[in-house]
Coordinates of C-alpha atoms (C1' of nucleotides) in Angstrom, one line a residue:
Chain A
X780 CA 0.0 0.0 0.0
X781 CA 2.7 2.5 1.1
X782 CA 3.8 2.1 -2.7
X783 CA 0.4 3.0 -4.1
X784 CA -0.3 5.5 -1.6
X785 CA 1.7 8.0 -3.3
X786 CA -0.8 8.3 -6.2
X787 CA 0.7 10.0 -9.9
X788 CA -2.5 10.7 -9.9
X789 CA -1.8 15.1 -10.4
X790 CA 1.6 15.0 -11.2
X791 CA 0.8 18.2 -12.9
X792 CA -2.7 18.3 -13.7
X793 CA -1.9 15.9 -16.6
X794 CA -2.9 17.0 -20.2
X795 CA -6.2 15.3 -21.2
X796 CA -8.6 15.4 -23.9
X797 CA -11.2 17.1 -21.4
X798 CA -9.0 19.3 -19.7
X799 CA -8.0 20.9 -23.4
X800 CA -12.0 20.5 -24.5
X801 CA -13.1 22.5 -21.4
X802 CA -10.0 25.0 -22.2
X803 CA -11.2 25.4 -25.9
X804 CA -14.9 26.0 -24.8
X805 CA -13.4 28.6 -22.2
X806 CA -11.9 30.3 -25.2
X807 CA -14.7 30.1 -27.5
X808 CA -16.4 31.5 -24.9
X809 CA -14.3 34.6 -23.6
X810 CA -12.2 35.2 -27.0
X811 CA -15.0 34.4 -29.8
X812 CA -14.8 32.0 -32.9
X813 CA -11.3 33.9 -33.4
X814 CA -9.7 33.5 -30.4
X815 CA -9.7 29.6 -30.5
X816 CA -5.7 29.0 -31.6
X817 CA -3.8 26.1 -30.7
X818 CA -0.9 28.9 -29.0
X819 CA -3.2 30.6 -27.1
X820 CA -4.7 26.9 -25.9
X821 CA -1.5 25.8 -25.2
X822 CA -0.8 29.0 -23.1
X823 CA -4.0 28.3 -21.3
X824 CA -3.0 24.8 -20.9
X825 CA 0.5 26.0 -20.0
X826 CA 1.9 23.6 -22.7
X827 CA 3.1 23.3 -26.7
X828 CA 0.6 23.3 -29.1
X829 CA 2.2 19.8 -30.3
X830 CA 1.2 18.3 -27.0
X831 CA -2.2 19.0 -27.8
X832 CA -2.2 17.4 -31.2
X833 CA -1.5 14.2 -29.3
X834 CA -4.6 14.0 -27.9
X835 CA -6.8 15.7 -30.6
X836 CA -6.7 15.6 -34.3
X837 CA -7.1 18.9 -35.6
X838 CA -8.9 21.9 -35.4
X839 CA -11.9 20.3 -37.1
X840 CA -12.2 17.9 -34.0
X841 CA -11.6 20.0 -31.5
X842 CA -14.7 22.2 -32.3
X843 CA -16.7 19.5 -33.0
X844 CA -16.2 18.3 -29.2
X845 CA -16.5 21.6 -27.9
X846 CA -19.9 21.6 -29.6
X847 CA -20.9 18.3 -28.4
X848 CA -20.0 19.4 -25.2
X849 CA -22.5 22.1 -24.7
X850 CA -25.3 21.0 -27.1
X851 CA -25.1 17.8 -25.0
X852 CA -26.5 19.2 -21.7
X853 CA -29.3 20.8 -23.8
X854 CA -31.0 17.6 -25.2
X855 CA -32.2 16.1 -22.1
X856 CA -35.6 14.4 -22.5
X857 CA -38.6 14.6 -20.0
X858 CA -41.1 11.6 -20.9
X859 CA -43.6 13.3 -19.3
X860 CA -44.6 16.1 -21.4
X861 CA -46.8 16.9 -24.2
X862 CA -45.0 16.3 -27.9
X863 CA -46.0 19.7 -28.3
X864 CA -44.0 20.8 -24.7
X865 CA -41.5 18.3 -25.5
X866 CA -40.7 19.8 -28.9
X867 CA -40.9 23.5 -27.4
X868 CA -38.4 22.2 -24.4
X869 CA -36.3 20.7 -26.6
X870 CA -35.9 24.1 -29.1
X871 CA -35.6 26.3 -25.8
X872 CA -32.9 23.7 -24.5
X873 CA -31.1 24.7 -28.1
X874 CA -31.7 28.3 -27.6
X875 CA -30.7 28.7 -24.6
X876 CA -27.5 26.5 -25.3
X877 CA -26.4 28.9 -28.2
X878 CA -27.5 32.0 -25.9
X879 CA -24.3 31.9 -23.7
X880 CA -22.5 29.8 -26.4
X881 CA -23.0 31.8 -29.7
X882 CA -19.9 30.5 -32.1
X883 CA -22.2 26.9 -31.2
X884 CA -24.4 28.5 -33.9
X885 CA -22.2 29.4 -36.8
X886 CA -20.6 25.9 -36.5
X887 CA -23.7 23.7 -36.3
X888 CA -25.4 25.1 -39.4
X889 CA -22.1 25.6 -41.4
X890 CA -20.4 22.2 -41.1
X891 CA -19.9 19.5 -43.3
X892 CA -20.7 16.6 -40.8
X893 CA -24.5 16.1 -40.0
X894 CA -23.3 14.4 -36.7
X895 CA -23.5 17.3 -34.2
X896 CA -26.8 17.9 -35.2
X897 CA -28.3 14.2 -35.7
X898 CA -29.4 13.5 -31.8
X899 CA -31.4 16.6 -32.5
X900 CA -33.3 15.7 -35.1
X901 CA -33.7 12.0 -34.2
X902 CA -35.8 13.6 -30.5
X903 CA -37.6 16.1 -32.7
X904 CA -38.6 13.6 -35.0
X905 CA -40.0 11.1 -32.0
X906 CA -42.4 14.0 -31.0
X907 CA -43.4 14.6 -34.6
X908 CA -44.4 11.1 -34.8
X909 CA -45.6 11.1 -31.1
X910 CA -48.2 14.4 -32.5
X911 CA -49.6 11.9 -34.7
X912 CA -48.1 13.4 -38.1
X913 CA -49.2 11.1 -40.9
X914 CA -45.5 8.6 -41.8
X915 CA -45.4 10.0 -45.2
X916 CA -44.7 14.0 -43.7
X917 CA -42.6 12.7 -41.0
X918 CA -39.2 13.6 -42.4
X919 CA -41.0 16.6 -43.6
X920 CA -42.1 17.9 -40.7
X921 CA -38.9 17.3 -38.9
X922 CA -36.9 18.9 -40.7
X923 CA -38.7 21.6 -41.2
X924 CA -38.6 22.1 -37.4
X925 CA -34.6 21.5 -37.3
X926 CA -33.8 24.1 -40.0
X927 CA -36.2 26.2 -38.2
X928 CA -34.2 26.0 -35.3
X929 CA -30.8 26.0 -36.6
X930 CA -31.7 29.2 -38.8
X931 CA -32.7 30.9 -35.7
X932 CA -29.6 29.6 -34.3
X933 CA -27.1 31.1 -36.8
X934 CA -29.1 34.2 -36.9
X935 CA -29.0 34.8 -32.9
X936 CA -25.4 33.9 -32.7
X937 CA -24.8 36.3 -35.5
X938 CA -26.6 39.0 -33.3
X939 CA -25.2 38.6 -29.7
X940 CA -21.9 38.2 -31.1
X941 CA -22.3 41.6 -32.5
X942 CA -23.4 43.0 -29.2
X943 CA -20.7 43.7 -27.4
X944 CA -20.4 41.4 -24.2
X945 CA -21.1 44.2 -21.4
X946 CA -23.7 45.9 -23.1
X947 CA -27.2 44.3 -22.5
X948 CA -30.2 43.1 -24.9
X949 CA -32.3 45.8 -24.7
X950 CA -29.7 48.6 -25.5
X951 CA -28.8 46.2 -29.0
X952 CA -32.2 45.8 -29.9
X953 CA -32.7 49.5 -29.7
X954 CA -29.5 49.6 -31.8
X955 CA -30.9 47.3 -34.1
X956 CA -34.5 49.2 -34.3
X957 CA -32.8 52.7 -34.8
X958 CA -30.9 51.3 -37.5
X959 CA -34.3 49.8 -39.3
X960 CA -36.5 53.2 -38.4
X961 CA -33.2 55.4 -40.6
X962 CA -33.5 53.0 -43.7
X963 CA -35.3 54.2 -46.9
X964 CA -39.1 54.3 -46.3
X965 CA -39.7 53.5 -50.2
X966 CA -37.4 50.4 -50.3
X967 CA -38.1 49.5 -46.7
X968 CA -41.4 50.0 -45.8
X969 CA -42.2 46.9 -44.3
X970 CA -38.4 46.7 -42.3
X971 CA -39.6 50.4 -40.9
X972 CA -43.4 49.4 -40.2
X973 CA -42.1 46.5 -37.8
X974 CA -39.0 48.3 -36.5
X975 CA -41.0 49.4 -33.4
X976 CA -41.9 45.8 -32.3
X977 CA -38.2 44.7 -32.4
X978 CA -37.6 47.5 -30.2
X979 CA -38.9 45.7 -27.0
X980 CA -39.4 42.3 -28.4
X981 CA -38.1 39.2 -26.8
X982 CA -36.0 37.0 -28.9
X983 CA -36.6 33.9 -26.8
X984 CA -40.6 34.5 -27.0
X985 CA -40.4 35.3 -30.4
X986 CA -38.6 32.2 -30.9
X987 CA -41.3 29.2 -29.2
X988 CA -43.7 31.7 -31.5
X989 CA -42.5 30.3 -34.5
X990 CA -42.1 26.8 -33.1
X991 CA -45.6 27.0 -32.1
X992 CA -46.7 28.4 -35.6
X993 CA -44.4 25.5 -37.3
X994 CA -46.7 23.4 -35.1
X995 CA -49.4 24.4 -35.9
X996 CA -49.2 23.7 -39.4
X997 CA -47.5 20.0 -39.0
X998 CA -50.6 19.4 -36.7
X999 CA -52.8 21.0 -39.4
X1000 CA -51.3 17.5 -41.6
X1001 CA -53.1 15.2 -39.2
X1002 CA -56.4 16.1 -40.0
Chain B
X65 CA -10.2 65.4 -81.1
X66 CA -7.2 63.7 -82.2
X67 CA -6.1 63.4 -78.4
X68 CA -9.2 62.2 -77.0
X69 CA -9.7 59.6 -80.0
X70 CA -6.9 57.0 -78.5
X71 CA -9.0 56.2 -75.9
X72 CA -7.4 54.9 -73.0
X73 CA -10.0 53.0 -71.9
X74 CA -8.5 49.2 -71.8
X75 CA -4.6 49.7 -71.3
X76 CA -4.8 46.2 -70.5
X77 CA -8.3 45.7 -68.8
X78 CA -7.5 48.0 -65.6
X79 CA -8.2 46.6 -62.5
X80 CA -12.0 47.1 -60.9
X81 CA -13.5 46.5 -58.0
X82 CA -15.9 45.0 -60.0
X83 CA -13.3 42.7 -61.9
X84 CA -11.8 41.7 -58.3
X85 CA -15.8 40.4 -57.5
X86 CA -16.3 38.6 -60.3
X87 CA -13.3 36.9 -60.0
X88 CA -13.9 36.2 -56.7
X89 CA -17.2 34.8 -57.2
X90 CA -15.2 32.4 -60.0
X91 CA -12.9 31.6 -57.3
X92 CA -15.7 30.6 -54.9
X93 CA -17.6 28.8 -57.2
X94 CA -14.8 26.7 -58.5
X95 CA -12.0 25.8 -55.5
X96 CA -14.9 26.7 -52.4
X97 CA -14.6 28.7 -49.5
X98 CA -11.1 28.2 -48.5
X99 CA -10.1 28.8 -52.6
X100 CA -10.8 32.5 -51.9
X101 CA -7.3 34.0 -50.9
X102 CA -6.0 36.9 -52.2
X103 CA -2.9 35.2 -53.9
X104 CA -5.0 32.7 -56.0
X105 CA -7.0 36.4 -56.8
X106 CA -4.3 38.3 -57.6
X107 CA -2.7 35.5 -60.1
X108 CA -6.1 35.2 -61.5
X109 CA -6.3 38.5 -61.6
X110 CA -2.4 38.7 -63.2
X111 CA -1.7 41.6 -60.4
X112 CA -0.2 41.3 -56.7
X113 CA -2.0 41.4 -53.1
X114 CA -1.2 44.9 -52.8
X115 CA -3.7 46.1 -56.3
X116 CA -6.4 44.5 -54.7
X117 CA -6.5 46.1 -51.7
X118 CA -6.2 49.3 -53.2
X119 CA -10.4 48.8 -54.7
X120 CA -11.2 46.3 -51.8
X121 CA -11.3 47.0 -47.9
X122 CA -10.3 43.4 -47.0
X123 CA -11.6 40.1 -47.0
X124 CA -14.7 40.9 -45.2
X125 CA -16.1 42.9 -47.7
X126 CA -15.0 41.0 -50.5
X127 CA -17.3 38.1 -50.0
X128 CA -20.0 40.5 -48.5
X129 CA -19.6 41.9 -52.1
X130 CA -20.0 38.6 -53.6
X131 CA -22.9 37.4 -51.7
X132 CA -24.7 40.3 -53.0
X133 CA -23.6 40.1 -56.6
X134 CA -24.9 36.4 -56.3
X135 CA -27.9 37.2 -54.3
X136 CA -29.1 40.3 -56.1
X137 CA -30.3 38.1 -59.3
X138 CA -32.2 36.0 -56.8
X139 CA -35.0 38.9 -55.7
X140 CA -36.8 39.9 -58.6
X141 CA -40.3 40.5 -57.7
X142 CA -43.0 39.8 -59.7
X143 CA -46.1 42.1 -58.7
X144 CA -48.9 39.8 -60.2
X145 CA -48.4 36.3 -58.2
X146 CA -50.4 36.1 -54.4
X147 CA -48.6 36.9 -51.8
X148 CA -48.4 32.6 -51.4
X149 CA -46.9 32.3 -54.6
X150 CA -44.8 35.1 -54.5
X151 CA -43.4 34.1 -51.0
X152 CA -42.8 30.5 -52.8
X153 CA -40.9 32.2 -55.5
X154 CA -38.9 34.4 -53.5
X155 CA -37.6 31.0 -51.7
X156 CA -37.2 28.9 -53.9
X157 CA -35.1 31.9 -56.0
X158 CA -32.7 31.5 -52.9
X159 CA -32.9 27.8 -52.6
X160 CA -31.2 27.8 -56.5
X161 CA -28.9 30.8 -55.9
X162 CA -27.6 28.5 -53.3
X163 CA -27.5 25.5 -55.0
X164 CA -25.3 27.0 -57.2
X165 CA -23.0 29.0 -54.8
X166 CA -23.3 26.9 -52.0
X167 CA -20.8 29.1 -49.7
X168 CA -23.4 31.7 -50.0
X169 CA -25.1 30.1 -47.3
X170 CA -22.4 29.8 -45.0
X171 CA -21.6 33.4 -45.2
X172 CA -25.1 34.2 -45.4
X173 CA -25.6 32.7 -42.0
X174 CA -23.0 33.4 -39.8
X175 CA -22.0 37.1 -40.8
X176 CA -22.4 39.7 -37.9
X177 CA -24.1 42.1 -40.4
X178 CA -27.6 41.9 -41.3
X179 CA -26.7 43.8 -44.3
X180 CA -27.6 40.9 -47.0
X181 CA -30.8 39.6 -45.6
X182 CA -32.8 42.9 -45.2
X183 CA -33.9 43.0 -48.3
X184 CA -34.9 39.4 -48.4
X185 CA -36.4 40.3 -45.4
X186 CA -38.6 43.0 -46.5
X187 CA -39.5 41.3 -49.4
X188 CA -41.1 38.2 -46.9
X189 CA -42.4 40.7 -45.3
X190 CA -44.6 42.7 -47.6
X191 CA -45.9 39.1 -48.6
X192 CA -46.7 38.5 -45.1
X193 CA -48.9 41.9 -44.7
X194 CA -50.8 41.2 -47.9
X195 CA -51.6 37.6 -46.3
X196 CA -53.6 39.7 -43.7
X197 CA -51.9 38.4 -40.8
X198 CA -52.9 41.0 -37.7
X199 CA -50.3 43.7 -37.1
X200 CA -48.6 42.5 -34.1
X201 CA -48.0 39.4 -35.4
X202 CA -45.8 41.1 -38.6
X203 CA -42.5 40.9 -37.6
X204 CA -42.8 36.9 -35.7
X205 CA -44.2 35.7 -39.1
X206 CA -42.0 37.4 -41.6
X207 CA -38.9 36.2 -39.2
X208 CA -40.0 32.9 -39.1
X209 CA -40.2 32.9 -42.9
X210 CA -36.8 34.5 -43.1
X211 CA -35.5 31.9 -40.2
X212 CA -36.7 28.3 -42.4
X213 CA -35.4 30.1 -45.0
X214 CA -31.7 30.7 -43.6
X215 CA -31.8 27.2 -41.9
X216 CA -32.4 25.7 -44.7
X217 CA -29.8 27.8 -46.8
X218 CA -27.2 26.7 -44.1
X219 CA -28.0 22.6 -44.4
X220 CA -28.2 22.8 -47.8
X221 CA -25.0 24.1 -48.7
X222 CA -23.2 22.3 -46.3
X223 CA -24.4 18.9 -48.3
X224 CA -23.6 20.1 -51.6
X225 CA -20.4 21.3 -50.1
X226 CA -19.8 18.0 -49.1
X227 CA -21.0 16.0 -52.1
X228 CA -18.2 16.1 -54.6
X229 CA -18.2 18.2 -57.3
X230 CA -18.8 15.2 -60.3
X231 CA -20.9 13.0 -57.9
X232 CA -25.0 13.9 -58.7
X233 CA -28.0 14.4 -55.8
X234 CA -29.0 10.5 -56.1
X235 CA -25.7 9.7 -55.1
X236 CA -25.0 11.6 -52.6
X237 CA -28.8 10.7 -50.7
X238 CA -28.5 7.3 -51.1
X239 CA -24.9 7.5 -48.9
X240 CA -27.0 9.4 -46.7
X241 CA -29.8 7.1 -46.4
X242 CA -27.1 4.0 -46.0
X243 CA -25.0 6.2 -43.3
X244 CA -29.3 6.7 -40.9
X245 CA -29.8 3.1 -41.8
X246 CA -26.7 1.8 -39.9
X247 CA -27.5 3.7 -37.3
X248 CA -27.9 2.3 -33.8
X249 CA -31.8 1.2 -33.9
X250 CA -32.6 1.9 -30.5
X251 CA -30.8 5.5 -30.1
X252 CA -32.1 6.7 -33.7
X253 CA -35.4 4.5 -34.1
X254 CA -36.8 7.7 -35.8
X255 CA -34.1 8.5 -37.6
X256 CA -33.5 5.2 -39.5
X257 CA -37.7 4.6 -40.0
X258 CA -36.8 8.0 -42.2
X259 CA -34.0 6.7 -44.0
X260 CA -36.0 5.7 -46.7
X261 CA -37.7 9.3 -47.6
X262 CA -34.4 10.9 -47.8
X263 CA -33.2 8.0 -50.3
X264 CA -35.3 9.2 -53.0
X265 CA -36.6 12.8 -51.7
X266 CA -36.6 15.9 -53.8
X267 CA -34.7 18.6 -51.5
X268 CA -36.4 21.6 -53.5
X269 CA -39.9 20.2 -53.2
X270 CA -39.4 19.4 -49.9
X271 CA -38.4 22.5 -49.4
X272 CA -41.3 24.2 -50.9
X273 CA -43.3 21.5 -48.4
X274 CA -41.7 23.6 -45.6
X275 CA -42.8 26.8 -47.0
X276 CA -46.1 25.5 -47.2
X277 CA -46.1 24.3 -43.8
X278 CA -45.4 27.6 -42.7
X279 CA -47.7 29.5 -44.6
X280 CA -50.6 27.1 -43.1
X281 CA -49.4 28.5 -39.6
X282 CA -49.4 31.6 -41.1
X283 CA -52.6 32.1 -42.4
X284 CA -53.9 30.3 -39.3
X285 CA -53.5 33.6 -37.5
X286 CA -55.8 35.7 -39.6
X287 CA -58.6 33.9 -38.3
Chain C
dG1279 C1' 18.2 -1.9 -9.0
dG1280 C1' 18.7 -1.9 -13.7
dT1281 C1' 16.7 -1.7 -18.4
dG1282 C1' 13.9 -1.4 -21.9
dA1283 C1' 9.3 0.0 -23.7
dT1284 C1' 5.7 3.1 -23.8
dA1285 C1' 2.9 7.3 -23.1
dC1286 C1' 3.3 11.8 -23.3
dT1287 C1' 5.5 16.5 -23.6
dG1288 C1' 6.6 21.0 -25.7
dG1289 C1' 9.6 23.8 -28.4
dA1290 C1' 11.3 24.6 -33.2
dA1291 C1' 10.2 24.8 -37.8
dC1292 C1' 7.3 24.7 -42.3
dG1293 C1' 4.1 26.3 -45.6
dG1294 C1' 0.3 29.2 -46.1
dT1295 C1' -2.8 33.0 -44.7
dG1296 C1' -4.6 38.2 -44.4
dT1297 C1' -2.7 42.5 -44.4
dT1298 C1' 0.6 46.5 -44.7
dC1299 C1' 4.1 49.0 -46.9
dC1300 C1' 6.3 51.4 -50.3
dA1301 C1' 9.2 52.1 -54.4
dG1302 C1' 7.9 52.9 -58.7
dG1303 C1' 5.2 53.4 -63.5
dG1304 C1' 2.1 55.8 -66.6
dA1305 C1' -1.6 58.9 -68.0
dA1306 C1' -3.1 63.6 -67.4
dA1307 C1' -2.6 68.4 -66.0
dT1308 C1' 0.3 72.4 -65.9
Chain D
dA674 C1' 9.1 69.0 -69.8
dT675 C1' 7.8 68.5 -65.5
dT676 C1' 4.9 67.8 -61.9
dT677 C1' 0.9 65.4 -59.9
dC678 C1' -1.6 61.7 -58.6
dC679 C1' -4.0 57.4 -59.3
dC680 C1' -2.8 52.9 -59.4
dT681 C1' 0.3 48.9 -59.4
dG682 C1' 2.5 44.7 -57.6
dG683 C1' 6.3 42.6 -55.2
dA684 C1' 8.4 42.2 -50.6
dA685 C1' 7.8 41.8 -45.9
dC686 C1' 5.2 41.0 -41.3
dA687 C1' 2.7 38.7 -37.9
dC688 C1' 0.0 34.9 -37.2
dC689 C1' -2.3 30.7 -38.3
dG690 C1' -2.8 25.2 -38.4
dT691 C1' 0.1 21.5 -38.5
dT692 C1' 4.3 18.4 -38.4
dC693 C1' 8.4 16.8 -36.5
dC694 C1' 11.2 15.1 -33.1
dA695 C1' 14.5 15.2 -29.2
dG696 C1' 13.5 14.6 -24.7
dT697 C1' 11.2 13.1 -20.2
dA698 C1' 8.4 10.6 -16.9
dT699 C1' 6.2 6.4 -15.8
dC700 C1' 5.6 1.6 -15.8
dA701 C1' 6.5 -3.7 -16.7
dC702 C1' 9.6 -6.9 -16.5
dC703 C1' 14.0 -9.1 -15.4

DNA sequence: GGTGATACTGGAACGGTGTTCCAGGGAAAT
DNA sequence: ATTTCCCTGGAACACCGTTCCAGTATCACC
């Protein structure tokens, strides 16, 4: 025992592949898309950027685990709810996720790999069937819900990226409205006419809206 | 006279920005997204790094140049179709725009600026108000619209991005369907019943279904 | 205790990128 | 003829992802 007892076990807080995922989502995180390097995560990791590529393959892999990471705490399931609930649920889970992590967004719906975003459309899909959604529209009606929620996805990352990380919604969104209100009322009529509800709209309401509409026209099919 | 008459006009076609975006739209078309760099422009181009930055801020605005040069085709209007039909067209005018240049969608939907989607936007959105949908129910529906449409834009181009060049759709689906159907049949039961829809699916029509889907929602708000 | 093998480290170096800089050329104005 | 100014394009800079490899620490076995 007196052999064991003196555990390797943090003989420096050995390198893993979690340790340098959890860095990597730290950078994402603080730094933006940009800021991921493998020199600044080896800094971070107080390390070479070769040591890194021992665990990890590339770049490529290393943002695809950093998604996986986050998107997986967001696609928990409750078997008690409603398929419409469970659908809603499952989109807020999304939202939410790409809320505080928004470079999650301009990966999922611009890479190559349909793997980050397959669980998601496999538990959307359950609750299409589970509304009852004739077989023939099934794989119509969940996908429209997934590019739904990934194009809300890329657009909201797109927009709190480009608020500035002090500066809070509402003060943006004001931003944003001012912007609309000051565009050409001949070309951009309809932009100006609804530049006063995005004033003091909320994103995440406005969001399950359009679920719920989406909804409502998949249920419309089972009729 | 005499002096004027030896028209200077193509020394040896001058530079442009214009020349520097069509080019650039060759570029992207031909060797994708990461065939855009400024050396493969400027030996296109038969010039250095330097000349191009002289009509061109930087990368940024290059492809936000492009996008529109690609996009600006894709919104004609036609003031006779419903607002149904004209929202149909307007979509599906993107859909092909992006079948074409599929990086469009990437940039499309992760750039910080709003800049090329406003006018799609507005367009949507005039549809939306002669629909007849309430007031305060503009901006949701129009966004949702705008939202499928973007999602889609996103998904689509990354699979023709990742179907080669040569290789046609049928191909390409079929490796799809054979990649859902060796999935693991109790952690993607919904995914593999739906293997066989995406095998010989039409991704244009089934867009269009989407469209569909959420004009019912839509519509289902004017009541 | 020695002695390999093995798992892992991290610094140096390579090719390529976006971008900047600047010495110059060529048409037009004086 | 000379000056002016738009425009060119090659060289150089800082940084990127990635590879390479000499070196270390740890363990299995003798």
């Amino acid at each position: 025992m007196a052999s064991s007892a003196r555990r390797p076990e943090r003989r420096q807080e050995p390198l893993s592949r979690e340790r340098i995922v959890t860095a990597a989502v730290e950078l994402l995180d603080t730094a933006g898309e940009s800021g991921l390097t493998f020199r600044a995560l080896a800094e971070r990791l107080a390390t070479g950027p070769g040591a890194i590529y021992w665990h990890v393959t590339g770049k490529g892999e290393l943002l695809a685990a950093a998604t996986d990471a986050v998107l997986g705490t967001a696609l928990a399931e409750d078997p008690g709810a409603s398929p419409r609930d469970a659908v809603r649920t499952l989109a807020l889970g999304v939202f939410d996720a790409l809320d505080v992590h928004p470079w999650v967004g301009a990966h999922l719906v611009s890479t190559e790999s349909h793997a980050p975003t397959l669980p998601l459309f496999e538990r959307v899909g359950r609750q299409v069937r589970a509304l009852g959604v004739p077989e023939s529209a099934w794989f119509t009606a969940a996908s429209t819900l997934l590019n739904y929620i990934l194009g809300v996805a890329g657009q909201n990352a797109a927009n709190t990226r480009r608020a500035a990380p002090g500066t809070d919604r509402a003060a943006h969104l004001g931003g944003v409205a001012d912007a609309w209100s000051a565009l050409d009322p001949a070309e951009y009529a309809f932009t100006r006419s609804v530049a006063g509800q995005v004033r003091d709209h909320d994103d995440r309401a406005e969001f399950a809206a359009g679920i719920d509409l989406i909804l409502d026209g998949i249920t419309a099919l089972s009729r």
